[in-house]
Short mmCIF file of C-alpha atoms in Angstrom, two decimals:
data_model
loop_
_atom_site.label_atom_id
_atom_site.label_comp_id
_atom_site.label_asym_id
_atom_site.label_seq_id
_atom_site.Cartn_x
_atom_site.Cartn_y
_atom_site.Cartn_z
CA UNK A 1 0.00 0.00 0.00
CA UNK A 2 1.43 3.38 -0.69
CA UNK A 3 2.19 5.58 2.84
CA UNK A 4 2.99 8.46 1.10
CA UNK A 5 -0.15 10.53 1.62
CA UNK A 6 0.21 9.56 5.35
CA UNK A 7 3.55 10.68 5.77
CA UNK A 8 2.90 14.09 3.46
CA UNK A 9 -0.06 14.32 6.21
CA UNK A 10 2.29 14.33 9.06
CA UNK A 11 5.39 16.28 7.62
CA UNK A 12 3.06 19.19 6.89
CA UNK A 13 2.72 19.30 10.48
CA UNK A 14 6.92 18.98 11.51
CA UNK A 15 9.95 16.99 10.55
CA UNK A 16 9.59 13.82 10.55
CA UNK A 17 12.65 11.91 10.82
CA UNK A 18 13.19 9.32 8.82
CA UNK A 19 13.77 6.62 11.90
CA UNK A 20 10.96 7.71 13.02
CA UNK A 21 8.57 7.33 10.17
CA UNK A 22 9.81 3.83 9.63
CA UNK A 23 8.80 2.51 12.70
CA UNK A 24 5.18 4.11 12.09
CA UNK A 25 5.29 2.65 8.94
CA UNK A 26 6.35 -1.06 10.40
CA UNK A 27 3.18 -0.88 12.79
CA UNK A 28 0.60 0.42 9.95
CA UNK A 29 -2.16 -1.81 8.91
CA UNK A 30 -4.69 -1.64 5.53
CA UNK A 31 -8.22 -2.04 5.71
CA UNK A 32 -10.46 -2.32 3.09
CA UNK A 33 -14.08 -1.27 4.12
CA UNK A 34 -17.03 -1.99 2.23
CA UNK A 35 -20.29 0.75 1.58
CA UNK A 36 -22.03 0.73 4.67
CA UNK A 37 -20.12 -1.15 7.37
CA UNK A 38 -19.23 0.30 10.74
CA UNK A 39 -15.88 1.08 11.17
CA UNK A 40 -16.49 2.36 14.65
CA UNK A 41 -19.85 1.31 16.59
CA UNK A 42 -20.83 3.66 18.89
CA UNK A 43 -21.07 1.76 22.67
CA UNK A 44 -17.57 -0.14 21.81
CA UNK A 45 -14.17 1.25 22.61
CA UNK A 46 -12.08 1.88 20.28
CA UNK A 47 -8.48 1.88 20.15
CA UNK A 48 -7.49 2.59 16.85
CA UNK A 49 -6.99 6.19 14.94
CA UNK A 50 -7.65 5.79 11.30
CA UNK A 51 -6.22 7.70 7.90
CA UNK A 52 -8.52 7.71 5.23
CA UNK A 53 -7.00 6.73 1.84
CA UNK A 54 -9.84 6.62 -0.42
CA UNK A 55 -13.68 6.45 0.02
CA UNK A 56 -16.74 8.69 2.50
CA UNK A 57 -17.18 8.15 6.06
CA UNK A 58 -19.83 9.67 8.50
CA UNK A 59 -19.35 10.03 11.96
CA UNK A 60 -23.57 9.57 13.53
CA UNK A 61 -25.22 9.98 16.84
CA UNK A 62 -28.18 7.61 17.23
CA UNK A 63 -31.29 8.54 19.57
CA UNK A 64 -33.18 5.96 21.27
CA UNK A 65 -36.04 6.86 19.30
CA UNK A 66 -33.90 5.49 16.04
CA UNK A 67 -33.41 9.07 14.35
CA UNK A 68 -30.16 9.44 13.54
CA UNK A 69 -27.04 12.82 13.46
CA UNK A 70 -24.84 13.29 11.50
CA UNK A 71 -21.79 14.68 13.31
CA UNK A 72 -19.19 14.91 10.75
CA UNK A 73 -18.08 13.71 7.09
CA UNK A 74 -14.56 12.28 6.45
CA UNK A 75 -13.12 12.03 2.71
CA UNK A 76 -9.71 11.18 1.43
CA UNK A 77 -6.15 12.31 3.21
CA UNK A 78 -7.99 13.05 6.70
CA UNK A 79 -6.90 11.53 10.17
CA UNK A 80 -10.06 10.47 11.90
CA UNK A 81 -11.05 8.32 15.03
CA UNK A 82 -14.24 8.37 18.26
CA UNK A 83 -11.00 10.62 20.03
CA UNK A 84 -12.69 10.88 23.21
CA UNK A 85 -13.21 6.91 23.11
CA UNK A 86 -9.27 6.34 22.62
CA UNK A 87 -7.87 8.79 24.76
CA UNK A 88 -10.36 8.19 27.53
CA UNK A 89 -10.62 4.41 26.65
CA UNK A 90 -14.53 4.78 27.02
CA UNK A 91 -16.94 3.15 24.83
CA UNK A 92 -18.23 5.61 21.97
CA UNK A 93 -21.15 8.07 21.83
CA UNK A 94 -21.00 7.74 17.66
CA UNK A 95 -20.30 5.34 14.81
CA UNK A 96 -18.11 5.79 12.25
CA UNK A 97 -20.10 4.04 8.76
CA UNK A 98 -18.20 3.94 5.28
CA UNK A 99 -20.68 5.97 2.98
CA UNK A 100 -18.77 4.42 -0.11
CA UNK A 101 -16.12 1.09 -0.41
CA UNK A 102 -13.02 2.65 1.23
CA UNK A 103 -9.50 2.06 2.29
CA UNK A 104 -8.15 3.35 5.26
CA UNK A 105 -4.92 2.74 7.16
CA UNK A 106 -4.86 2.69 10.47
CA UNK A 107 -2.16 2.18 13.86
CA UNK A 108 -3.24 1.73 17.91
CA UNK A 109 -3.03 4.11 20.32
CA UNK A 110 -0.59 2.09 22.69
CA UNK A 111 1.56 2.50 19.07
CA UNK A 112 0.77 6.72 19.32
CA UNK A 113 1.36 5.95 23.23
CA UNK A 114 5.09 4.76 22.00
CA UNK A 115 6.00 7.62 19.50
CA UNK A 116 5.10 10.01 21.77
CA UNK A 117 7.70 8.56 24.17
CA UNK A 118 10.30 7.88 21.27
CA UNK A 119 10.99 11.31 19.45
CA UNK A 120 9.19 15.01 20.56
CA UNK A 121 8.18 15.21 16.60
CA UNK A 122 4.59 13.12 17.39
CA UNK A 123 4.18 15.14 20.56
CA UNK A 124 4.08 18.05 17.83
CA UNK A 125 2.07 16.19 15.43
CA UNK A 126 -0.09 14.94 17.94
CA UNK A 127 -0.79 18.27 19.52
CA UNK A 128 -1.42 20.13 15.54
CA UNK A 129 -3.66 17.11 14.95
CA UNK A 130 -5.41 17.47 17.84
CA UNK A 131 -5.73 21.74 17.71
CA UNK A 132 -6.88 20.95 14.07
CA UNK A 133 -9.85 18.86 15.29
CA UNK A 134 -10.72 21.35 18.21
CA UNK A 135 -10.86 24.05 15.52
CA UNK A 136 -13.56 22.39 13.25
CA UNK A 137 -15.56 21.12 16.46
CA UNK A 138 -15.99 25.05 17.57
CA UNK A 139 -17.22 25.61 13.92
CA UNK A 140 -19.44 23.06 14.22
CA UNK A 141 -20.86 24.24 17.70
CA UNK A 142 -20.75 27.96 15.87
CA UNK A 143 -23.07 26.78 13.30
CA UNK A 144 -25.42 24.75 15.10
CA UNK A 145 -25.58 27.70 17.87
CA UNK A 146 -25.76 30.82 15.08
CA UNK A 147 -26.75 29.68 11.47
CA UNK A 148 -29.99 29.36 9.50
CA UNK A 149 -30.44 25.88 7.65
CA UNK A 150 -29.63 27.55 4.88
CA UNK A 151 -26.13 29.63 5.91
CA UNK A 152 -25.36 26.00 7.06
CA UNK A 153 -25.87 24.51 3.54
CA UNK A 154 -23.78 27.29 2.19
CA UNK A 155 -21.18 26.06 5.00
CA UNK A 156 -21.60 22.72 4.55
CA UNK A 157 -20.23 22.82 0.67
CA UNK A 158 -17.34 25.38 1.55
CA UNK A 159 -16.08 22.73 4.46
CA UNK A 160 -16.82 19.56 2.60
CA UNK A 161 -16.04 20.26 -1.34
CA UNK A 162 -17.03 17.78 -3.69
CA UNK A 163 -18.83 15.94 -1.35
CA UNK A 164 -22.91 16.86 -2.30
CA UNK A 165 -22.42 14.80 -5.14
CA UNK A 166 -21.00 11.47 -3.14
CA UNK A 167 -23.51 11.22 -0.17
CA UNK A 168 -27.32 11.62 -0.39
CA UNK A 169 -29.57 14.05 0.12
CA UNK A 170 -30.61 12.34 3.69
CA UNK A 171 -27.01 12.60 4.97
CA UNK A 172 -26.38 15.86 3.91
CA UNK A 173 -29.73 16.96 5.66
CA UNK A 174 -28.84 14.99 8.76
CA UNK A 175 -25.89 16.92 9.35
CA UNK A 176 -27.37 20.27 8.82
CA UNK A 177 -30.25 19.37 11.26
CA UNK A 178 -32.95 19.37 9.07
CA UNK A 179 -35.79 17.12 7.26
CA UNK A 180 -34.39 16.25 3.34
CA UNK A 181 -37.59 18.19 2.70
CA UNK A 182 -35.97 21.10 4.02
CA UNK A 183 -32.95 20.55 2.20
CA UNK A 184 -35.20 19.94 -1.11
CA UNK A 185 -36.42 23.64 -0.42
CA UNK A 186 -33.06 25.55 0.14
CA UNK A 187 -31.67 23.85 -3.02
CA UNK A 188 -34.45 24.80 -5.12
CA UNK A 189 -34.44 28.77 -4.17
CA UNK A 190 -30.47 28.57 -4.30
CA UNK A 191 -31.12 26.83 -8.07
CA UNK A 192 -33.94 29.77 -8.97
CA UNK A 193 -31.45 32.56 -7.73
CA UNK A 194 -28.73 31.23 -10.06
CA UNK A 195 -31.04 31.15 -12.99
CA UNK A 196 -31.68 35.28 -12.60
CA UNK B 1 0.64 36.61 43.34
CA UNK B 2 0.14 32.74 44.58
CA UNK B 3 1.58 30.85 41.41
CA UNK B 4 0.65 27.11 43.03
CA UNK B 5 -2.51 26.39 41.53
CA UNK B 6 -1.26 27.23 37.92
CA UNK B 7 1.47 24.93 38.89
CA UNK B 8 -0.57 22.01 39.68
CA UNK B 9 -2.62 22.25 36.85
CA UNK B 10 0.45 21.66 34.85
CA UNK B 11 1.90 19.21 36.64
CA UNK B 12 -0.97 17.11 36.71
CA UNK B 13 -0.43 16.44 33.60
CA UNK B 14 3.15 16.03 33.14
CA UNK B 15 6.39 16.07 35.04
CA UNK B 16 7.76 20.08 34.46
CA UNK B 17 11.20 20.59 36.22
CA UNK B 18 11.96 23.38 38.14
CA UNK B 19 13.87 24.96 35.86
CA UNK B 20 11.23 25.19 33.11
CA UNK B 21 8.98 26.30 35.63
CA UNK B 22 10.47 29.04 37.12
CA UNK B 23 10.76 30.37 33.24
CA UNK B 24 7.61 30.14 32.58
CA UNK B 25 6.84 32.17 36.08
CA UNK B 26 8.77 35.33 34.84
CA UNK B 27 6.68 35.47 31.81
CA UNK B 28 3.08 35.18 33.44
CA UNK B 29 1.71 38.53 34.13
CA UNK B 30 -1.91 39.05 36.61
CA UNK B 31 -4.93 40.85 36.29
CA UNK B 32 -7.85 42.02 38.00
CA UNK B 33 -11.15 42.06 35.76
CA UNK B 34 -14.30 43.75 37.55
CA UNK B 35 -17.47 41.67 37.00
CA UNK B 36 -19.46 42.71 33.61
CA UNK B 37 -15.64 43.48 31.93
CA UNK B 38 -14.47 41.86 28.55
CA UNK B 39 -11.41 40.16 28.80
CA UNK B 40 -11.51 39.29 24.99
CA UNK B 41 -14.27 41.05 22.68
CA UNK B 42 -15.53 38.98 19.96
CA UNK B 43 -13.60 40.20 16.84
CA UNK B 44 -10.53 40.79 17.87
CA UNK B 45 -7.16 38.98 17.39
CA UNK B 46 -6.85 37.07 21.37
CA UNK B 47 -2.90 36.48 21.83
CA UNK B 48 -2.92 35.16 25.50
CA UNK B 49 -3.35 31.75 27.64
CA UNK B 50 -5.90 32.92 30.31
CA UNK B 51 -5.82 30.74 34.23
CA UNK B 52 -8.61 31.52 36.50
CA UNK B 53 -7.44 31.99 39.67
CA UNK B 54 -10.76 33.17 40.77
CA UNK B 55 -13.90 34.26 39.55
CA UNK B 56 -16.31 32.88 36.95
CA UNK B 57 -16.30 33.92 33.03
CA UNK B 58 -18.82 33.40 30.46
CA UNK B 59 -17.86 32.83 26.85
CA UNK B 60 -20.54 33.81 24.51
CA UNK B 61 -21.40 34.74 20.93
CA UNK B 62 -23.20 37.69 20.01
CA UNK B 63 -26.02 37.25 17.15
CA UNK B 64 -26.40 40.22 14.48
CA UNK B 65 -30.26 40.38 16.02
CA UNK B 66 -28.66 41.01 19.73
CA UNK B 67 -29.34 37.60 20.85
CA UNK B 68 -26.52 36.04 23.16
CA UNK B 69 -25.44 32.22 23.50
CA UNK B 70 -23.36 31.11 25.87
CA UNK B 71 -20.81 28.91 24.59
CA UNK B 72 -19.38 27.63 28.48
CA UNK B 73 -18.13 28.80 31.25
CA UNK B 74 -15.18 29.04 33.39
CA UNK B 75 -14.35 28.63 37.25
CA UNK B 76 -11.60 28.62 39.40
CA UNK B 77 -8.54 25.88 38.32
CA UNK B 78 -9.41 26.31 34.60
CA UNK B 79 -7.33 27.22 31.44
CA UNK B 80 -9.01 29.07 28.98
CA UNK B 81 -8.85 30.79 26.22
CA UNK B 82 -10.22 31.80 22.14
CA UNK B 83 -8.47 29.07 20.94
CA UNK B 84 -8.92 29.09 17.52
CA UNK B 85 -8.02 32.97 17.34
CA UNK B 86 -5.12 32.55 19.81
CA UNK B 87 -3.34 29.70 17.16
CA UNK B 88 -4.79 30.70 13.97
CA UNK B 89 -4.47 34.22 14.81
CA UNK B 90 -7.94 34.88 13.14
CA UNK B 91 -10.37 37.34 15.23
CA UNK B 92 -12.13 35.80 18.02
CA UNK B 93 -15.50 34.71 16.99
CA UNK B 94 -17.18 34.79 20.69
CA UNK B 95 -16.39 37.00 23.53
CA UNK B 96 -15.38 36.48 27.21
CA UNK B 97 -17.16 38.19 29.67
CA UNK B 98 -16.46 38.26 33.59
CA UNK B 99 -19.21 37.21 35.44
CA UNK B 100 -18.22 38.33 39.27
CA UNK B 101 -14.93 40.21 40.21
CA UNK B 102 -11.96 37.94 39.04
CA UNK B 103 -8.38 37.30 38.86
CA UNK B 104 -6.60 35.86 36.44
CA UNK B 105 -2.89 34.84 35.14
CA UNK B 106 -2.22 34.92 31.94
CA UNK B 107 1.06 34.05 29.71
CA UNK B 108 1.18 35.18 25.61
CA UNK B 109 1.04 32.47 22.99
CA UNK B 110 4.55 33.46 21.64
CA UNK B 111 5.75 32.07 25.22
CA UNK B 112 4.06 28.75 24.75
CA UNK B 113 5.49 28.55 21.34
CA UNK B 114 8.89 29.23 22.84
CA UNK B 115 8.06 26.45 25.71
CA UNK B 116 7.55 24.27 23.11
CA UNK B 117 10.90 25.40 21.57
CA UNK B 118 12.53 24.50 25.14
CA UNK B 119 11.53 21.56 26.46
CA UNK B 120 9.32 18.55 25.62
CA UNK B 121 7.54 18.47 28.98
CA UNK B 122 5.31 21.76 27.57
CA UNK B 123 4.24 19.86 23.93
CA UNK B 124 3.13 17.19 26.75
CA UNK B 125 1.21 20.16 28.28
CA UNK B 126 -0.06 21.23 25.79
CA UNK B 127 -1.34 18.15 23.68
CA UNK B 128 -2.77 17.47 26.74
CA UNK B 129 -4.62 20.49 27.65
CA UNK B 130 -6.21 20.48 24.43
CA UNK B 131 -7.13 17.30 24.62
CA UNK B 132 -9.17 18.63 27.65
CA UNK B 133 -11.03 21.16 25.30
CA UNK B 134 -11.38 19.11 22.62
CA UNK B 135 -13.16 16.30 24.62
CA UNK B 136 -15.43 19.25 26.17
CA UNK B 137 -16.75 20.45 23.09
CA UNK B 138 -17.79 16.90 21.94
CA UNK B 139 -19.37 16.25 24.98
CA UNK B 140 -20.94 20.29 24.13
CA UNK B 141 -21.89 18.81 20.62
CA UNK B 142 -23.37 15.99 21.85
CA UNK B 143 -25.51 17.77 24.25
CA UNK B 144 -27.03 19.99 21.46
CA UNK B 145 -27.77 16.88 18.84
CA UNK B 146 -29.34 14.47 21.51
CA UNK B 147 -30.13 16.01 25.12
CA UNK B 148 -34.32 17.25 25.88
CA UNK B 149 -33.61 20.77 28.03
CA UNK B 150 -34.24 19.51 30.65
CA UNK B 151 -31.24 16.36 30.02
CA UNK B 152 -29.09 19.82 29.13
CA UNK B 153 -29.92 21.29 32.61
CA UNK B 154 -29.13 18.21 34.32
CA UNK B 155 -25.95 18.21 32.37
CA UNK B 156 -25.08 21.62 33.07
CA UNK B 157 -25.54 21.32 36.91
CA UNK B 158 -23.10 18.41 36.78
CA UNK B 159 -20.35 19.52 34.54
CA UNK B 160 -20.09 22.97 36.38
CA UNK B 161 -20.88 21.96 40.58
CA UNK B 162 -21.91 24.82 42.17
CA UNK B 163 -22.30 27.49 39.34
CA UNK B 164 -25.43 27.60 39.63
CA UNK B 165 -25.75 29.42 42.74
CA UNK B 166 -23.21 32.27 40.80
CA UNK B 167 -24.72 33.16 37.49
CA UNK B 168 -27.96 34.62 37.00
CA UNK B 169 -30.71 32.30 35.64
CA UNK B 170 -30.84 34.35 32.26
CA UNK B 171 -26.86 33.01 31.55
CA UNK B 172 -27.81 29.50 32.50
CA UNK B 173 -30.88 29.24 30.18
CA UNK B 174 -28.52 31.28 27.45
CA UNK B 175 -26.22 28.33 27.61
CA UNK B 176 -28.89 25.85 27.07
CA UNK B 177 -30.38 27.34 24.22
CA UNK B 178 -33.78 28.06 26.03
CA UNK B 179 -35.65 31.00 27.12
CA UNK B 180 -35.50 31.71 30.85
CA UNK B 181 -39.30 30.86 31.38
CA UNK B 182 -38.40 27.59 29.98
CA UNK B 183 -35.79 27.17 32.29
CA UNK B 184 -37.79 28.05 35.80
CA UNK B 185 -40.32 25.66 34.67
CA UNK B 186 -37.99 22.93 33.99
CA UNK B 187 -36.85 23.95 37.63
CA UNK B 188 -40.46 23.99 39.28
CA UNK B 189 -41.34 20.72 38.03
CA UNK B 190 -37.61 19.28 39.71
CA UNK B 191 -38.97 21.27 42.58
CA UNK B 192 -41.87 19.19 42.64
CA UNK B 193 -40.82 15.75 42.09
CA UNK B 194 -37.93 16.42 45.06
CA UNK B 195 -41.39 17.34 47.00
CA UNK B 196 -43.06 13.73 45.81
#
């Protein structure tokens, strides 16, 4: 499997030396996912934080009452994992479900445990990685506290390009927080504003 | 100024020699902020790592309409901070607003960047710390998707002990996204079934 988009991932974030990357690499394993299974079910811990190398995941709450949330999207090049679940080593509040086939790599924590204790570059990457996610989870909370359905649509396609015309209507509705109804609506007006 | 509890903090979360410490002491400066005072408005560029030494501070965003939401809240012990403008250097997007008479230490992000530069112990600190916040605003995400108000209120009185008897009613019902008639009746009907 080719590591290179991995390792670009990481050395945008600090040096990497080469030692260092090769042990990653040595404890790295491929996973091919098909359309629709869980990577992460939500009640089960998980230990694992996963690259994604090709394919669509979504990252869902769901209610007792069956209704589901979507929480996030992931597409290609992104690090992704239930954090709270692997740092905290409690069982998940979400799953993570492959919207398309996909293959991810992926490596423990007790392996993130050991580079963190082997060379102060993955305390740096660790930290950016980590900053980066706390950045798009106060978006998130911005837009679910402050935006209209349809500033969030507008949002939705700046943050996630490309991906309105992978997932369906229902997930993309989902994540804003409203019925696919809804959605319907705000596309139409956006497609009548175009047209004048 | 007592320096103790700032060191604790940090040391719960890593070893910090002396050394390290005692530079990090010469570069944290202390404030006073009278109750109702801004100690960052909402866009402008926040450079500093905030530490409550006492006091309570509300972090909220302002709508274009007027309308306030209260993103969280801070209390004695706690870092804190606009994050995402301190690293990104990006205007802040929320403000934070004392809520009683407070003091606070505080240290410039060009320090922790040279802490980082120094020793490994602060990248510890600091992954960590963020972890903190990061694991917060999932659990603040989470509570917005799924939670009934009245789930929110019980969530609120358990993530922040004792807060309640500091902040007005209006501030707690602004942080759970309800109006504060909502919130006293959510409050007489606890009354009553701690009556039953």
């Amino acid at each position: 499997m080719n590591h290179q988009a991995i390792f670009k991932s990481f050395s945008q974030l600090t040096d990497i030396p080469e030692l260092e990357w090769h042990y990653l690499k040595s404890k790295i394993k491929w996973h091919s996912v098909r359309k629709g299974d869980l990577l992460v079910q939500a009640g089960e811990v998980s230990d694992r934080i996963y690259f994604c190398h090709s394919g669509v995941f979504r990252m869902f709450y769901l209610k007792e009452d069956g209704d589901e949330f979507n929480k996030s999207f992931v597409q290609e090049g992104q690090f992704f994992t239930s954090y709270s679940s692997v740092i905290s080593s409690i069982p998940s509040y979400f799953a993570i479900q492959a919207l398309e086939n996909a293959v991810v790599a992926s490596f423990t924590y007790k392996v993130l445990l050991q580079l963190y204790e082997r060379h102060h570059c993955w305390e740096v990457v660790g930290r950016k990685l980590i900053e980066q996610l706390y950045i798009k989870k106060e978006t998130r909370e911005r837009q679910l506290l402050l935006h209209s359905a349809e500033e969030r649509y507008h949002l939705f396609l700046e943050e996630f390009p490309g991906l309105e015309d992978r997932i369906t209507q229902y997930h993309i509705a989902s994540y804003l927080g409203i019925s696919p109804v809804s959605l319907s609506r705000i596309r139409g007006q956006l497609s009548c504003k175009s047209l004048i």
